[in-house]
GROMACS .gro file of N, CA and C in nm:
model
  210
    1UNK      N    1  14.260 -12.113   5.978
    1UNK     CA    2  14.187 -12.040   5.876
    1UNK      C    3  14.062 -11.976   5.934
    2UNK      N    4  14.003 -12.057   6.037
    2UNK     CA    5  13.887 -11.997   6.112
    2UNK      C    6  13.872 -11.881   6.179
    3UNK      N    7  13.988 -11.847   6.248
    3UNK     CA    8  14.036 -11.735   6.303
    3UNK      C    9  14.074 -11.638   6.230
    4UNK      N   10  14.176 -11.668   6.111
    4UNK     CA   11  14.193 -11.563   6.015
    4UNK      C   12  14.041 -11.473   5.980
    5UNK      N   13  13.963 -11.561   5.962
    5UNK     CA   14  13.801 -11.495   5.912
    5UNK      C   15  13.705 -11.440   5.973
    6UNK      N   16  13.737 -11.490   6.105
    6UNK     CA   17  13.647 -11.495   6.201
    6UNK      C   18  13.702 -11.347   6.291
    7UNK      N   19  13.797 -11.393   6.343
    7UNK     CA   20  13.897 -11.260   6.425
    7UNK      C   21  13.842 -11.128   6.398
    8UNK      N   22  13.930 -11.102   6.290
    8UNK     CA   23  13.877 -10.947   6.250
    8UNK      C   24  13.749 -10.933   6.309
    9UNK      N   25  13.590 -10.984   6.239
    9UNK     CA   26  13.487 -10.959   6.282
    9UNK      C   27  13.494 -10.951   6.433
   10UNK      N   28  13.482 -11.015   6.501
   10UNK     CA   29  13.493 -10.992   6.653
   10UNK      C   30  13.567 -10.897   6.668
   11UNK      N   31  13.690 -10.851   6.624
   11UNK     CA   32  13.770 -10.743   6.678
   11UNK      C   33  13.684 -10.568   6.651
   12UNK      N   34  13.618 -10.575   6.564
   12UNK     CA   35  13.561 -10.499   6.517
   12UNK      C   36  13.485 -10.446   6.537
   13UNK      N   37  13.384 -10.573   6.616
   13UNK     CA   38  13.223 -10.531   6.684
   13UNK      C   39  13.268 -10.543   6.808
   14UNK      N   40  13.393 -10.574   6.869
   14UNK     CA   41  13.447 -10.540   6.998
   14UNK      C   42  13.461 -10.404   7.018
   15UNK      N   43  13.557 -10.373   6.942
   15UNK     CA   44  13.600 -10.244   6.924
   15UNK      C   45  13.512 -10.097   6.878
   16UNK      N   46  13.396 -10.147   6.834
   16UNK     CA   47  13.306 -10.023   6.823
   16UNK      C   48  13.217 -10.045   6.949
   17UNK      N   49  13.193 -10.178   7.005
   17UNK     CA   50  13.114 -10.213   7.168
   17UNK      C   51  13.197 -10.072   7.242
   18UNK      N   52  13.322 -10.103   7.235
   18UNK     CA   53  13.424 -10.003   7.341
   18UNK      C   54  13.404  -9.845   7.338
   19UNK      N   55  13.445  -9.842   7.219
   19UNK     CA   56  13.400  -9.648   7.188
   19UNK      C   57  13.221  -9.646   7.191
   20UNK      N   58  13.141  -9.732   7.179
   20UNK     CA   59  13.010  -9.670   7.214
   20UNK      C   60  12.978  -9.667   7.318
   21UNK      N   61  13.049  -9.705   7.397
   21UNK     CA   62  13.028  -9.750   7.574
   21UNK      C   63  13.099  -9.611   7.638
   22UNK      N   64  13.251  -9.624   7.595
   22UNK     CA   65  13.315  -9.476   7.646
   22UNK      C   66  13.248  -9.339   7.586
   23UNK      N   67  13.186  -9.336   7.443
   23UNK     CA   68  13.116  -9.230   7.455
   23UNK      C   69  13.018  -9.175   7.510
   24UNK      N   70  12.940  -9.260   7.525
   24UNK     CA   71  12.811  -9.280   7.596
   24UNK      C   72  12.828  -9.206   7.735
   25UNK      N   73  12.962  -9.251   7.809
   25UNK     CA   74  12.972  -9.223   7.940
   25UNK      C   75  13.046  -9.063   7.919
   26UNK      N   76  13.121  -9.046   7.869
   26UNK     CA   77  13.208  -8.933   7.848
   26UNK      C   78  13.044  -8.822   7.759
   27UNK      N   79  12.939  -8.876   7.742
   27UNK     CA   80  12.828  -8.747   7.699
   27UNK      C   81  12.828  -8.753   7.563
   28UNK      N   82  12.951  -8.840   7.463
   28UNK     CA   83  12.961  -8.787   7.302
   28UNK      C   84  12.882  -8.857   7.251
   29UNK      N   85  12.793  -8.905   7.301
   29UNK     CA   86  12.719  -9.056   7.196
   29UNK      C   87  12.661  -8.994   7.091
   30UNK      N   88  12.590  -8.891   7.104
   30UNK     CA   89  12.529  -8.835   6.994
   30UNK      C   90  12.641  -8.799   6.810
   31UNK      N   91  12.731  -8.758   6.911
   31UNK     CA   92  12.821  -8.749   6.768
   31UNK      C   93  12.902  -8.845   6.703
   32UNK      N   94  12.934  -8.976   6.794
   32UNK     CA   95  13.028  -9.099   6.800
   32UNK      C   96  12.934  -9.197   6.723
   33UNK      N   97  12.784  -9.234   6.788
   33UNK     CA   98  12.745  -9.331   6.766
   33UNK      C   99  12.571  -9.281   6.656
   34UNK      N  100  12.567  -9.111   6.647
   34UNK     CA  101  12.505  -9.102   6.544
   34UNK      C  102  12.446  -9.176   6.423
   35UNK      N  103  12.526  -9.144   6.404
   35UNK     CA  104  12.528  -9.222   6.239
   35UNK      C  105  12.501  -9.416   6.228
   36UNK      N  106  12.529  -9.461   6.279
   36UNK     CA  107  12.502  -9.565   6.322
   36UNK      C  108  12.358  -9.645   6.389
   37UNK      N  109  12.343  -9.549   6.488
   37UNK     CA  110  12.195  -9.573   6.585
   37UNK      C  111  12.079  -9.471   6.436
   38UNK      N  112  12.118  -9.410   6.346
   38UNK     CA  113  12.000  -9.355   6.270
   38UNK      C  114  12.050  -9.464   6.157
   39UNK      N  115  12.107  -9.527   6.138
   39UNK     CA  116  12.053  -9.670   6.020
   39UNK      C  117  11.993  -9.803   6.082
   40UNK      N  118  12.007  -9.869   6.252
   40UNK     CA  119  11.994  -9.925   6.298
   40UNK      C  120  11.853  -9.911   6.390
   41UNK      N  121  11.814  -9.784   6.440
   41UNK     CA  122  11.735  -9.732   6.488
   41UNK      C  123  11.685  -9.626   6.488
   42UNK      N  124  11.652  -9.595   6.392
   42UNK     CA  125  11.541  -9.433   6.349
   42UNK      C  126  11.448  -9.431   6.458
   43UNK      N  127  11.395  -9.494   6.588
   43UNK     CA  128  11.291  -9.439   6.627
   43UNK      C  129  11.343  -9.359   6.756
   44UNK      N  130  11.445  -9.420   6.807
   44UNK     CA  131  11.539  -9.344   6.884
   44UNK      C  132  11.634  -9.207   6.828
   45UNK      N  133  11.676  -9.255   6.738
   45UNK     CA  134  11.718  -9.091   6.666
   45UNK      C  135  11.590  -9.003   6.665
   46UNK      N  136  11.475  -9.031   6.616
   46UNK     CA  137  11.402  -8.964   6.653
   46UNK      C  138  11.323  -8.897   6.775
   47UNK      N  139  11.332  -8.991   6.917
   47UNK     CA  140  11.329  -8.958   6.998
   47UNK      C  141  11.439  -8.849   7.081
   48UNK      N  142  11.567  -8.867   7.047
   48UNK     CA  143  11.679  -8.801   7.048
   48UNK      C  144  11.723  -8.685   6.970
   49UNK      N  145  11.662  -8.649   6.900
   49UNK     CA  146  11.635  -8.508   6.805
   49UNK      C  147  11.543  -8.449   6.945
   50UNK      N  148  11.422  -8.505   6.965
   50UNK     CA  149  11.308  -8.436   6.998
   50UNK      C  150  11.316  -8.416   7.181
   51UNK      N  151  11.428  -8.481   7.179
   51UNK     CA  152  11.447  -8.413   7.362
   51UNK      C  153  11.564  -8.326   7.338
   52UNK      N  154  11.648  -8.304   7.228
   52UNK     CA  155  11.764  -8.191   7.216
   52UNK      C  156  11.659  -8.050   7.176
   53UNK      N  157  11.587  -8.095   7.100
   53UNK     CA  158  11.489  -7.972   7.065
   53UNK      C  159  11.462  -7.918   7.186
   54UNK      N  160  11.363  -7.986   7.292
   54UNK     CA  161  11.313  -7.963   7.359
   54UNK      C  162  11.432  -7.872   7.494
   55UNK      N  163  11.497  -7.959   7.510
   55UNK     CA  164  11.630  -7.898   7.633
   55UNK      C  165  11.690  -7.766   7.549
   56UNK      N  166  11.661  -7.733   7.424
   56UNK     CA  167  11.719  -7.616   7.373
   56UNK      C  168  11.590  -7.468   7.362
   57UNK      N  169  11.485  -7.501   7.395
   57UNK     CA  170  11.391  -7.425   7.436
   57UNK      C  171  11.409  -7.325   7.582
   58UNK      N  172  11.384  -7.244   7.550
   58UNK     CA  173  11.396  -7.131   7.634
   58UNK      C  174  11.266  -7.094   7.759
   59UNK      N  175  11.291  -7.088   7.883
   59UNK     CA  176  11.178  -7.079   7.951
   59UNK      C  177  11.115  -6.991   7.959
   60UNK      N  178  10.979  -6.997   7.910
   60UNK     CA  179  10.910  -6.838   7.879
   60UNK      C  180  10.944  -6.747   8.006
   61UNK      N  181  10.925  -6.619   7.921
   61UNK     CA  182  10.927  -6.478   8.043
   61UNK      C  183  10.803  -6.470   8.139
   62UNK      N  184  10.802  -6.432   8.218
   62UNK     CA  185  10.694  -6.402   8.335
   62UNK      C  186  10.592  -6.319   8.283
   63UNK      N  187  10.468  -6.342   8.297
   63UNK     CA  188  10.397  -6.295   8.209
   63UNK      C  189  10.398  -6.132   8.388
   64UNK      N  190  10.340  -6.005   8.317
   64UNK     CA  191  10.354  -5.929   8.403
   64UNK      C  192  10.275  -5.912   8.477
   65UNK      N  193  10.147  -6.004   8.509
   65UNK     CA  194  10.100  -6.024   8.670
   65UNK      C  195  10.103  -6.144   8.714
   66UNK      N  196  10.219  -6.213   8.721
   66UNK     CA  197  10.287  -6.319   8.784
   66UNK      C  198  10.351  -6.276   8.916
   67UNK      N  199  10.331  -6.350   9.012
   67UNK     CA  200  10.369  -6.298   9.161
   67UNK      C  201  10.546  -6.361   9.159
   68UNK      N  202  10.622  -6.295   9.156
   68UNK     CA  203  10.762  -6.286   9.197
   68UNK      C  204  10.795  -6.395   9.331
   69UNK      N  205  10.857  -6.500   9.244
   69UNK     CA  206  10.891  -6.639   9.317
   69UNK      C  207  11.005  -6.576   9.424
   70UNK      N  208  11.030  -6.617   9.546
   70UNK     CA  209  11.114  -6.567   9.644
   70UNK      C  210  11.211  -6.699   9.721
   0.00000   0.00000   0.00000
């Protein structure tokens, strides 16, 4: 009976251990383990918003008396 009750749970938090591990490595964590890490950990979702922001910023233009990098 212990196992009947017990099992599942372990199979479960095994089984999401696995896909957050392979996403993680395969780059998808953000979309796999989303939802999850923002009910468990908002300060990291928030940190993780704010470096996608940032890597999606564009590197300013050369202002026009900037000496031409070679």
């Amino acid at each position: 009976m212990f196992v009947l009750s017990v099992g599942p749970i372990v199979l479960i938090a095994g089984g999401f251990a696995y896909v957050a591990t392979r996403a993680r490595r395969r780059g998808l964590g953000a979309s796999v383990i989303g939802p999850f890490q923002e009910m468990w950990d908002p300060g990291a979702v928030r940190t993780r918003v704010e470096i996608e922001i940032r890597a999606e910023h564009r590197a300013p233009a050369p202002s026009p008396g900037d000496p031409l990098s070679s």
